């Protein structure tokens, strides 16, 4: 039998086929849930979701897991370039280390003393006098001034109180210091030791919050550390997952649709597709991706583009001889020049290991990496040679740890609030956008840092599961 094909019949048939395809076609998922980022928040969320029977794929842009927990391996030891201290109140981290058999230790004894380089001369802690400070504070190390001032004032009564802090507790550190007699010269010295960017753009709310968490943790027990380096913890978490973490997956775009979320990775011919996605990219990195198509509120978009991240640059190395014995000065250093601070590493017995790291914050990080890592290491060593030659003689600087805007994955070391931002953004900026969820230490409410990352990963996982 011969079937006669007419134009009208062909068009009708094609339309029917097209309609049937549209109604029958379903998204092809690579997995149920994709977690973007293999730091603590992403790995913790993935572990919790797997416990509930979910199929989870963790993707990570770097060639290692850990995020801003970064242990640097040397030939005869290690140094940590990111988060490392585990407070006694870090219940989630302590629980995971126990379940995964990750060994911890408490550091006994006191850490090394600090030498101060001020106005081209070295001083011990006992000799330190800072004429630029008000009389009552002239013997106070610059790194301690803000904490000493705030410790004398009423703080937060609960872990979440910072989100509704009165305006008087949410002013810039510069204004706070000015009201207490610290002028421009004194403020410049304090800014050298500030784990932030600038006093003018840093709310003292951050310090009130840190003090509240520190007091709570200190009352519960000692600080602990991961044996072999902090990165051993996220490595153990990643190893516990059903799927291997997909490394080297640099996200260029995220598209949240009504029935799926598509993840566009650099170099991939097609997107990864999942029913839901948890994005743990720090806002300092998220603002760098090419496209973020999701139903975000204006508040969320403002927070993504404007949340400050502390700029930190570190140079790590090893000394072959104890420079502190050679020149008779304390191993740790605070300097009023571009080196800012240098720390000598210690082991679990508080004995010096021979490893050191230079630590530069905020505005001071600018310009160091303009000519690349090797040039920066040489420049750092040259500067050390000028101010402390006995250290330079024995120091081999080998590694750069870059937590600045030039690091596209993070954009900085950790977030902090500028004045007024917390009240505007904190309660809304982490809300899900349809099938797209957010996590990361920047979204924690009860903690900061490492435990804050775990807390936010838990929150995102529970929100996704409707628990």
Tab-separated table of C-alpha atoms in Angstrom:
chain	number	residue	atom	x	y	z
A	1	UNK	CA	0.000	0.000	0.000
A	2	UNK	CA	1.261	3.446	-0.887
A	3	UNK	CA	0.710	6.393	1.434
A	4	UNK	CA	0.334	9.729	-0.244
A	5	UNK	CA	2.251	12.495	1.544
A	6	UNK	CA	0.780	15.972	1.242
A	7	UNK	CA	2.321	19.232	2.506
A	8	UNK	CA	-0.575	19.753	4.895
A	9	UNK	CA	-0.271	16.222	6.208
A	10	UNK	CA	3.474	16.499	6.615
A	11	UNK	CA	3.160	19.703	8.605
A	12	UNK	CA	0.483	18.156	10.779
A	13	UNK	CA	2.624	15.114	11.395
A	14	UNK	CA	5.656	17.223	12.290
A	15	UNK	CA	3.559	19.301	14.660
A	16	UNK	CA	2.269	16.165	16.367
A	17	UNK	CA	5.765	14.772	16.720
A	18	UNK	CA	7.002	18.099	18.056
A	19	UNK	CA	4.180	18.302	20.608
A	20	UNK	CA	4.721	14.705	21.688
A	21	UNK	CA	8.405	15.403	22.165
A	22	UNK	CA	7.743	18.501	24.241
A	23	UNK	CA	5.328	16.783	26.549
A	24	UNK	CA	7.398	13.625	26.964
A	25	UNK	CA	10.878	15.138	27.208
A	26	UNK	CA	12.256	15.541	30.724
A	27	UNK	CA	15.493	17.164	31.792
A	28	UNK	CA	18.420	14.778	31.732
A	29	UNK	CA	20.038	15.109	35.140
A	30	UNK	CA	23.678	14.364	35.839
A	31	UNK	CA	22.801	13.931	39.491
A	32	UNK	CA	20.094	14.897	41.944
A	33	UNK	CA	22.115	17.598	43.665
A	34	UNK	CA	25.282	19.450	42.697
A	35	UNK	CA	27.297	21.172	45.406
A	36	UNK	CA	29.622	23.867	44.104
A	37	UNK	CA	32.750	24.119	46.227
A	38	UNK	CA	34.703	21.507	48.196
A	39	UNK	CA	35.346	23.596	51.275
A	40	UNK	CA	33.896	22.787	54.681
A	41	UNK	CA	30.405	24.099	53.918
A	42	UNK	CA	30.053	22.203	50.654
A	43	UNK	CA	31.483	18.951	51.960
A	44	UNK	CA	29.380	19.059	55.113
A	45	UNK	CA	26.229	19.707	53.086
A	46	UNK	CA	27.102	16.810	50.761
A	47	UNK	CA	27.656	14.441	53.674
A	48	UNK	CA	24.307	15.357	55.226
A	49	UNK	CA	22.457	14.969	51.931
A	50	UNK	CA	24.014	11.562	51.274
A	51	UNK	CA	22.909	10.424	54.709
A	52	UNK	CA	19.362	11.113	53.500
A	53	UNK	CA	19.861	8.977	50.392
A	54	UNK	CA	20.502	11.769	47.910
A	55	UNK	CA	22.790	11.393	44.905
A	56	UNK	CA	25.279	14.283	45.269
A	57	UNK	CA	28.131	15.505	43.098
A	58	UNK	CA	30.592	18.030	44.548
A	59	UNK	CA	32.458	20.124	41.978
A	60	UNK	CA	35.509	22.213	42.805
A	61	UNK	CA	37.421	24.727	40.694
A	62	UNK	CA	40.788	24.082	42.333
A	63	UNK	CA	42.884	20.947	41.986
A	64	UNK	CA	42.475	20.160	45.683
A	65	UNK	CA	39.703	20.047	48.266
A	66	UNK	CA	39.601	22.290	51.297
A	67	UNK	CA	38.808	25.751	50.010
A	68	UNK	CA	40.287	28.257	52.426
A	69	UNK	CA	41.680	25.469	54.583
A	70	UNK	CA	45.004	25.112	52.820
A	71	UNK	CA	47.931	23.116	54.202
A	72	UNK	CA	51.255	23.657	52.449
A	73	UNK	CA	53.504	20.628	52.308
A	74	UNK	CA	57.234	21.230	52.747
A	75	UNK	CA	59.920	18.576	52.420
A	76	UNK	CA	60.150	18.166	56.185
A	77	UNK	CA	56.880	19.473	57.524
A	78	UNK	CA	53.908	21.698	56.786
A	79	UNK	CA	52.468	25.141	57.359
A	80	UNK	CA	48.828	26.203	57.272
A	81	UNK	CA	47.787	29.084	55.074
A	82	UNK	CA	44.111	29.201	55.993
A	83	UNK	CA	41.724	28.297	58.792
A	84	UNK	CA	43.202	26.041	61.444
A	85	UNK	CA	41.956	26.770	64.985
A	86	UNK	CA	39.103	24.594	66.277
A	87	UNK	CA	37.360	26.179	69.243
A	88	UNK	CA	35.711	24.131	71.957
A	89	UNK	CA	32.297	25.429	70.795
A	90	UNK	CA	32.826	24.077	67.257
A	91	UNK	CA	30.381	21.203	67.782
A	92	UNK	CA	29.918	20.306	64.116
A	93	UNK	CA	33.633	20.144	63.381
A	94	UNK	CA	34.338	18.167	66.532
A	95	UNK	CA	31.577	15.716	65.652
A	96	UNK	CA	32.905	15.160	62.116
A	97	UNK	CA	36.505	14.733	63.288
A	98	UNK	CA	35.312	12.077	65.731
A	99	UNK	CA	33.200	10.210	63.169
A	100	UNK	CA	35.940	10.275	60.511
A	101	UNK	CA	38.790	9.555	62.935
A	102	UNK	CA	40.620	12.788	62.179
A	103	UNK	CA	43.112	13.243	65.063
A	104	UNK	CA	43.285	16.552	66.922
A	105	UNK	CA	45.708	17.969	69.454
A	106	UNK	CA	45.839	20.780	71.982
A	107	UNK	CA	48.856	23.056	71.951
A	108	UNK	CA	50.458	23.157	75.366
A	109	UNK	CA	52.462	26.067	76.697
A	110	UNK	CA	52.602	29.600	75.383
A	111	UNK	CA	53.514	30.708	71.891
A	112	UNK	CA	56.651	32.698	71.059
A	113	UNK	CA	57.042	36.317	72.077
A	114	UNK	CA	56.885	39.255	69.652
A	115	UNK	CA	59.487	41.831	68.659
A	116	UNK	CA	58.284	45.246	67.465
A	117	UNK	CA	59.855	47.242	64.637
A	118	UNK	CA	58.786	50.853	65.006
A	119	UNK	CA	60.439	53.992	63.565
A	120	UNK	CA	63.381	51.957	62.173
A	121	UNK	CA	64.246	50.368	65.521
A	122	UNK	CA	63.495	47.056	67.245
A	123	UNK	CA	61.849	46.889	70.653
A	124	UNK	CA	60.832	44.031	72.905
A	125	UNK	CA	57.304	43.849	74.292
A	126	UNK	CA	58.603	45.278	77.554
A	127	UNK	CA	60.328	48.181	75.779
A	128	UNK	CA	57.377	49.003	73.550
A	129	UNK	CA	56.042	52.552	73.885
A	130	UNK	CA	53.825	54.136	71.248
A	131	UNK	CA	53.617	57.935	71.661
A	132	UNK	CA	50.905	58.147	68.981
A	133	UNK	CA	48.468	56.359	71.317
A	134	UNK	CA	46.611	57.966	74.248
A	135	UNK	CA	48.630	57.710	77.469
A	136	UNK	CA	46.683	54.770	78.901
A	137	UNK	CA	47.428	52.690	75.782
A	138	UNK	CA	51.028	53.560	74.972
A	139	UNK	CA	52.272	50.180	76.247
A	140	UNK	CA	49.540	48.267	74.420
A	141	UNK	CA	50.549	46.354	71.256
A	142	UNK	CA	48.706	47.734	68.197
A	143	UNK	CA	47.014	44.397	67.520
A	144	UNK	CA	45.435	44.444	70.989
A	145	UNK	CA	44.011	47.958	71.154
A	146	UNK	CA	40.585	47.335	69.641
A	147	UNK	CA	40.009	44.163	71.640
A	148	UNK	CA	41.059	45.886	74.860
A	149	UNK	CA	38.664	48.759	74.198
A	150	UNK	CA	35.752	46.523	73.291
A	151	UNK	CA	36.309	44.127	76.181
A	152	UNK	CA	35.451	46.983	78.531
A	153	UNK	CA	32.095	47.600	76.857
A	154	UNK	CA	28.792	45.691	76.903
A	155	UNK	CA	28.808	43.032	74.205
A	156	UNK	CA	26.239	40.767	72.606
A	157	UNK	CA	24.170	38.619	74.925
A	158	UNK	CA	23.420	35.948	72.342
A	159	UNK	CA	25.047	34.493	69.258
A	160	UNK	CA	22.450	35.972	66.868
A	161	UNK	CA	22.174	39.426	68.455
A	162	UNK	CA	24.614	40.948	65.970
A	163	UNK	CA	21.979	40.902	63.206
A	164	UNK	CA	19.866	43.415	65.123
A	165	UNK	CA	22.709	45.372	66.696
A	166	UNK	CA	21.999	49.019	67.555
A	167	UNK	CA	23.657	51.628	65.380
A	168	UNK	CA	26.113	52.466	68.143
A	169	UNK	CA	27.650	48.994	67.805
A	170	UNK	CA	27.729	49.177	64.010
A	171	UNK	CA	30.042	52.107	63.381
A	172	UNK	CA	33.400	52.028	61.630
A	173	UNK	CA	36.477	51.085	63.609
A	174	UNK	CA	37.943	54.453	62.575
A	175	UNK	CA	35.060	56.371	64.164
A	176	UNK	CA	35.132	54.119	67.232
A	177	UNK	CA	38.852	54.823	67.746
A	178	UNK	CA	38.521	58.533	67.029
A	179	UNK	CA	35.923	58.893	69.796
A	180	UNK	CA	38.476	57.377	72.189
A	181	UNK	CA	41.369	59.651	71.340
A	182	UNK	CA	43.197	57.719	68.602
A	183	UNK	CA	44.145	60.046	65.756
A	184	UNK	CA	45.363	59.369	62.223
A	185	UNK	CA	48.904	58.300	63.158
A	186	UNK	CA	47.710	55.981	65.904
A	187	UNK	CA	45.009	54.544	63.685
A	188	UNK	CA	47.541	53.847	60.936
A	189	UNK	CA	49.555	51.702	63.358
A	190	UNK	CA	46.463	49.790	64.472
A	191	UNK	CA	45.471	49.206	60.843
A	192	UNK	CA	48.810	47.424	60.293
A	193	UNK	CA	47.613	44.608	62.528
A	194	UNK	CA	43.959	44.649	61.488
A	195	UNK	CA	42.600	41.408	60.035
A	196	UNK	CA	40.475	43.463	57.675
A	197	UNK	CA	41.026	46.006	54.923
A	198	UNK	CA	40.608	49.515	56.295
A	199	UNK	CA	39.420	50.919	59.596
A	200	UNK	CA	37.015	53.224	57.745
A	201	UNK	CA	35.215	50.332	56.046
A	202	UNK	CA	35.261	47.855	58.940
A	203	UNK	CA	32.398	47.796	61.423
A	204	UNK	CA	33.249	47.164	65.069
A	205	UNK	CA	30.211	44.886	65.005
A	206	UNK	CA	32.614	42.278	63.594
A	207	UNK	CA	34.789	42.510	66.697
A	208	UNK	CA	31.832	42.448	69.082
A	209	UNK	CA	30.688	39.287	67.361
A	210	UNK	CA	34.168	37.716	67.480
A	211	UNK	CA	34.511	38.493	71.187
A	212	UNK	CA	31.143	36.915	71.956
A	213	UNK	CA	32.129	33.718	70.112
A	214	UNK	CA	35.601	33.676	71.686
A	215	UNK	CA	34.249	34.034	75.216
A	216	UNK	CA	31.718	31.274	74.627
A	217	UNK	CA	34.358	28.940	73.199
A	218	UNK	CA	37.009	29.710	75.824
A	219	UNK	CA	34.553	28.906	78.606
A	220	UNK	CA	33.963	25.456	77.110
A	221	UNK	CA	37.559	24.289	76.720
A	222	UNK	CA	40.859	24.676	74.880
A	223	UNK	CA	41.498	25.333	71.198
A	224	UNK	CA	42.532	22.326	69.119
A	225	UNK	CA	44.309	21.719	65.814
A	226	UNK	CA	44.275	18.960	63.189
A	227	UNK	CA	47.306	16.722	63.253
A	228	UNK	CA	49.278	16.988	60.037
A	229	UNK	CA	47.561	20.213	58.990
A	230	UNK	CA	44.041	21.608	58.788
A	231	UNK	CA	43.446	20.394	55.238
A	232	UNK	CA	43.412	16.793	56.476
A	233	UNK	CA	39.857	17.447	57.732
A	234	UNK	CA	38.237	18.362	54.377
A	235	UNK	CA	40.258	15.613	52.701
A	236	UNK	CA	38.712	13.076	55.087
A	237	UNK	CA	35.260	14.530	54.475
A	238	UNK	CA	35.708	14.284	50.703
A	239	UNK	CA	36.974	10.697	50.990
A	240	UNK	CA	33.814	9.727	52.887
A	241	UNK	CA	31.503	10.708	50.012
A	242	UNK	CA	30.032	8.186	47.589
A	243	UNK	CA	31.263	10.137	44.574
A	244	UNK	CA	34.728	11.523	44.011
A	245	UNK	CA	34.871	15.309	44.128
A	246	UNK	CA	35.133	16.599	40.563
A	247	UNK	CA	38.199	18.852	40.690
A	248	UNK	CA	39.247	21.476	38.164
A	249	UNK	CA	35.653	22.491	37.424
A	250	UNK	CA	35.717	26.276	37.152
A	251	UNK	CA	32.156	27.598	37.118
A	252	UNK	CA	31.448	30.339	34.579
A	253	UNK	CA	27.667	30.425	34.851
A	254	UNK	CA	24.694	29.230	36.884
A	255	UNK	CA	21.166	29.109	35.440
A	256	UNK	CA	18.314	28.266	37.799
A	257	UNK	CA	15.165	27.169	35.942
A	258	UNK	CA	11.747	26.034	37.115
A	259	UNK	CA	12.573	22.340	36.815
A	260	UNK	CA	16.403	22.216	37.091
A	261	UNK	CA	19.640	24.103	37.600
A	262	UNK	CA	22.342	24.186	34.960
A	263	UNK	CA	26.009	24.652	35.827
A	264	UNK	CA	28.232	25.961	33.057
A	265	UNK	CA	31.878	25.011	33.581
A	266	UNK	CA	34.850	26.421	31.700
A	267	UNK	CA	35.854	24.194	28.790
A	268	UNK	CA	32.752	21.971	28.972
A	269	UNK	CA	30.681	21.451	25.838
A	270	UNK	CA	27.451	21.112	27.814
A	271	UNK	CA	26.266	22.163	31.247
A	272	UNK	CA	25.970	19.899	34.255
A	273	UNK	CA	22.300	19.562	35.184
A	274	UNK	CA	20.786	18.788	38.570
A	275	UNK	CA	17.439	18.987	40.286
A	276	UNK	CA	18.939	21.338	42.882
A	277	UNK	CA	22.259	23.091	43.483
A	278	UNK	CA	23.992	24.370	46.604
A	279	UNK	CA	26.474	27.113	45.759
A	280	UNK	CA	29.176	27.688	48.381
A	281	UNK	CA	31.324	30.054	46.319
A	282	UNK	CA	32.273	33.036	48.503
A	283	UNK	CA	30.602	36.214	47.312
A	284	UNK	CA	34.100	37.529	46.587
A	285	UNK	CA	34.385	34.782	43.966
A	286	UNK	CA	30.718	34.574	42.937
A	287	UNK	CA	30.775	38.158	41.717
A	288	UNK	CA	33.441	37.129	39.197
A	289	UNK	CA	31.455	34.472	37.310
A	290	UNK	CA	30.167	35.457	33.895
A	291	UNK	CA	26.470	34.833	34.490
A	292	UNK	CA	24.194	34.129	37.425
A	293	UNK	CA	20.640	33.676	36.197
A	294	UNK	CA	18.359	33.144	39.175
A	295	UNK	CA	15.462	34.800	40.941
A	296	UNK	CA	17.595	36.837	43.318
A	297	UNK	CA	16.243	39.748	45.305
A	298	UNK	CA	17.823	43.210	44.976
A	299	UNK	CA	19.219	42.715	48.486
A	300	UNK	CA	20.954	39.499	47.479
A	301	UNK	CA	22.440	41.091	44.374
A	302	UNK	CA	23.675	44.047	46.430
A	303	UNK	CA	25.291	41.689	48.938
A	304	UNK	CA	26.977	39.581	46.257
A	305	UNK	CA	28.474	42.674	44.652
A	306	UNK	CA	29.309	44.597	47.817
A	307	UNK	CA	30.183	42.267	50.722
A	308	UNK	CA	33.789	43.040	51.756
A	309	UNK	CA	36.381	40.284	51.943
A	310	UNK	CA	39.557	40.664	53.982
A	311	UNK	CA	42.595	40.750	51.712
A	312	UNK	CA	45.443	38.580	53.031
A	313	UNK	CA	48.765	37.681	51.459
A	314	UNK	CA	51.188	35.223	53.044
A	315	UNK	CA	54.744	34.127	52.260
A	316	UNK	CA	55.764	30.770	53.758
A	317	UNK	CA	59.247	29.405	54.254
A	318	UNK	CA	61.780	27.503	56.339
A	319	UNK	CA	64.778	28.633	58.363
A	320	UNK	CA	67.870	26.443	58.684
A	321	UNK	CA	69.097	28.054	61.929
A	322	UNK	CA	67.365	29.728	64.883
A	323	UNK	CA	67.607	33.425	63.962
A	324	UNK	CA	66.153	34.373	67.350
A	325	UNK	CA	69.242	32.977	69.045
A	326	UNK	CA	71.569	34.754	66.621
A	327	UNK	CA	70.176	38.249	67.218
A	328	UNK	CA	68.601	37.788	70.652
A	329	UNK	CA	65.159	39.050	69.628
A	330	UNK	CA	61.765	37.354	69.894
A	331	UNK	CA	60.796	35.096	66.952
A	332	UNK	CA	57.443	36.719	66.092
A	333	UNK	CA	57.445	40.186	64.585
A	334	UNK	CA	55.178	43.189	64.183
A	335	UNK	CA	56.499	45.861	61.826
A	336	UNK	CA	55.303	49.346	60.885
A	337	UNK	CA	56.398	48.803	57.271
A	338	UNK	CA	55.090	46.761	54.334
A	339	UNK	CA	56.028	43.420	55.941
A	340	UNK	CA	53.437	44.003	58.706
A	341	UNK	CA	53.768	40.701	60.629
A	342	UNK	CA	55.890	37.554	60.611
A	343	UNK	CA	54.973	34.475	62.645
A	344	UNK	CA	57.202	31.599	63.704
A	345	UNK	CA	55.346	28.276	63.651
A	346	UNK	CA	55.174	25.979	66.670
A	347	UNK	CA	54.267	22.338	67.236
A	348	UNK	CA	51.877	20.758	69.755
A	349	UNK	CA	54.390	21.392	72.541
A	350	UNK	CA	54.740	25.080	71.557
A	351	UNK	CA	58.292	24.376	70.375
A	352	UNK	CA	59.484	26.316	67.348
A	353	UNK	CA	59.468	24.212	64.181
A	354	UNK	CA	61.655	26.423	61.996
A	355	UNK	CA	58.811	27.360	59.636
A	356	UNK	CA	57.768	30.995	59.294
A	357	UNK	CA	55.120	32.935	57.426
A	358	UNK	CA	54.840	36.598	56.611
A	359	UNK	CA	51.288	37.909	56.971
A	360	UNK	CA	50.092	41.053	55.171
A	361	UNK	CA	46.554	42.461	55.361
A	362	UNK	CA	44.191	44.778	53.573
A	363	UNK	CA	45.611	47.698	51.638
A	364	UNK	CA	49.109	46.403	52.316
A	365	UNK	CA	48.577	43.465	49.941
A	366	UNK	CA	48.419	45.727	46.904
A	367	UNK	CA	51.365	45.681	44.530
A	368	UNK	CA	53.149	42.637	45.920
A	369	UNK	CA	52.054	40.242	43.173
A	370	UNK	CA	52.284	42.658	40.257
A	371	UNK	CA	55.334	40.848	38.818
A	372	UNK	CA	54.366	37.328	39.879
A	373	UNK	CA	54.948	35.014	42.817
A	374	UNK	CA	58.709	34.569	42.408
A	375	UNK	CA	59.315	38.303	42.288
A	376	UNK	CA	57.106	38.759	45.358
A	377	UNK	CA	59.057	36.126	47.328
A	378	UNK	CA	62.323	37.863	46.410
A	379	UNK	CA	60.931	41.266	47.357
A	380	UNK	CA	59.788	39.924	50.727
A	381	UNK	CA	63.199	38.411	51.425
A	382	UNK	CA	64.932	41.658	50.422
A	383	UNK	CA	62.734	43.594	52.836
A	384	UNK	CA	63.490	41.107	55.633
A	385	UNK	CA	67.208	41.390	54.872
A	386	UNK	CA	66.966	45.141	55.398
A	387	UNK	CA	65.282	44.991	58.823
A	388	UNK	CA	66.348	41.638	60.288
A	389	UNK	CA	69.435	40.288	58.502
A	390	UNK	CA	69.886	37.273	60.792
A	391	UNK	CA	66.510	35.960	59.655
A	392	UNK	CA	67.253	36.618	55.985
A	393	UNK	CA	70.556	34.701	56.204
A	394	UNK	CA	68.808	31.466	57.125
A	395	UNK	CA	65.396	31.851	55.445
A	396	UNK	CA	64.237	30.033	52.330
A	397	UNK	CA	60.901	31.496	51.221
A	398	UNK	CA	59.082	29.024	48.992
A	399	UNK	CA	55.304	29.512	48.885
A	400	UNK	CA	52.815	32.310	48.287
A	401	UNK	CA	49.305	32.024	49.728
A	402	UNK	CA	47.058	34.487	47.964
A	403	UNK	CA	43.745	35.388	49.563
A	404	UNK	CA	43.203	38.626	47.616
A	405	UNK	CA	40.958	39.843	44.801
A	406	UNK	CA	43.461	38.425	42.327
A	407	UNK	CA	42.398	34.956	43.519
A	408	UNK	CA	39.245	34.488	41.397
A	409	UNK	CA	37.939	31.565	43.464
A	410	UNK	CA	37.713	33.405	46.772
A	411	UNK	CA	38.274	37.133	46.329
A	412	UNK	CA	39.681	37.287	49.861
A	413	UNK	CA	40.274	35.295	53.021
A	414	UNK	CA	36.937	35.811	54.786
A	415	UNK	CA	34.064	38.256	54.822
A	416	UNK	CA	33.550	41.128	57.198
A	417	UNK	CA	30.801	43.682	57.544
A	418	UNK	CA	31.122	47.315	56.606
A	419	UNK	CA	29.036	49.706	58.739
A	420	UNK	CA	25.302	49.309	58.137
A	421	UNK	CA	25.525	46.220	55.939
A	422	UNK	CA	24.567	43.583	58.501
A	423	UNK	CA	21.177	45.119	59.258
A	424	UNK	CA	20.401	45.456	55.544
A	425	UNK	CA	21.696	42.132	54.232
A	426	UNK	CA	22.316	39.463	56.882
A	427	UNK	CA	18.807	38.006	57.156
A	428	UNK	CA	18.042	37.849	53.447
A	429	UNK	CA	21.207	37.375	51.442
A	430	UNK	CA	21.380	33.598	51.951
A	431	UNK	CA	17.791	32.757	51.006
A	432	UNK	CA	17.260	30.101	48.293
A	433	UNK	CA	16.509	31.289	44.777
A	434	UNK	CA	14.126	28.576	43.619
A	435	UNK	CA	16.211	25.411	43.201
A	436	UNK	CA	19.458	27.272	43.889
A	437	UNK	CA	20.647	27.307	47.510
A	438	UNK	CA	23.575	29.152	49.071
A	439	UNK	CA	26.083	28.273	51.794
A	440	UNK	CA	29.471	29.417	53.065
A	441	UNK	CA	30.960	31.065	56.134
A	442	UNK	CA	29.600	34.413	54.907
A	443	UNK	CA	26.066	33.141	55.588
A	444	UNK	CA	26.503	31.765	59.103
A	445	UNK	CA	24.578	33.244	61.986
A	446	UNK	CA	25.817	31.555	65.151
A	447	UNK	CA	29.504	31.224	64.316
A	448	UNK	CA	32.200	32.631	62.076
A	449	UNK	CA	35.104	30.969	60.283
A	450	UNK	CA	35.345	27.181	60.061
A	451	UNK	CA	32.374	26.338	62.263
A	452	UNK	CA	30.372	29.031	60.511
A	453	UNK	CA	31.058	27.293	57.205
A	454	UNK	CA	29.791	23.993	58.637
A	455	UNK	CA	26.724	25.694	60.101
A	456	UNK	CA	25.769	27.270	56.768
A	457	UNK	CA	26.281	23.996	54.889
A	458	UNK	CA	23.958	22.309	57.365
A	459	UNK	CA	21.364	25.067	56.973
A	460	UNK	CA	21.388	24.788	53.177
A	461	UNK	CA	21.090	21.000	53.282
A	462	UNK	CA	18.172	21.138	55.728
A	463	UNK	CA	16.434	23.845	53.670
A	464	UNK	CA	16.792	21.698	50.554
A	465	UNK	CA	15.369	18.683	52.392
A	466	UNK	CA	12.584	20.796	53.922
A	467	UNK	CA	13.672	19.709	57.401
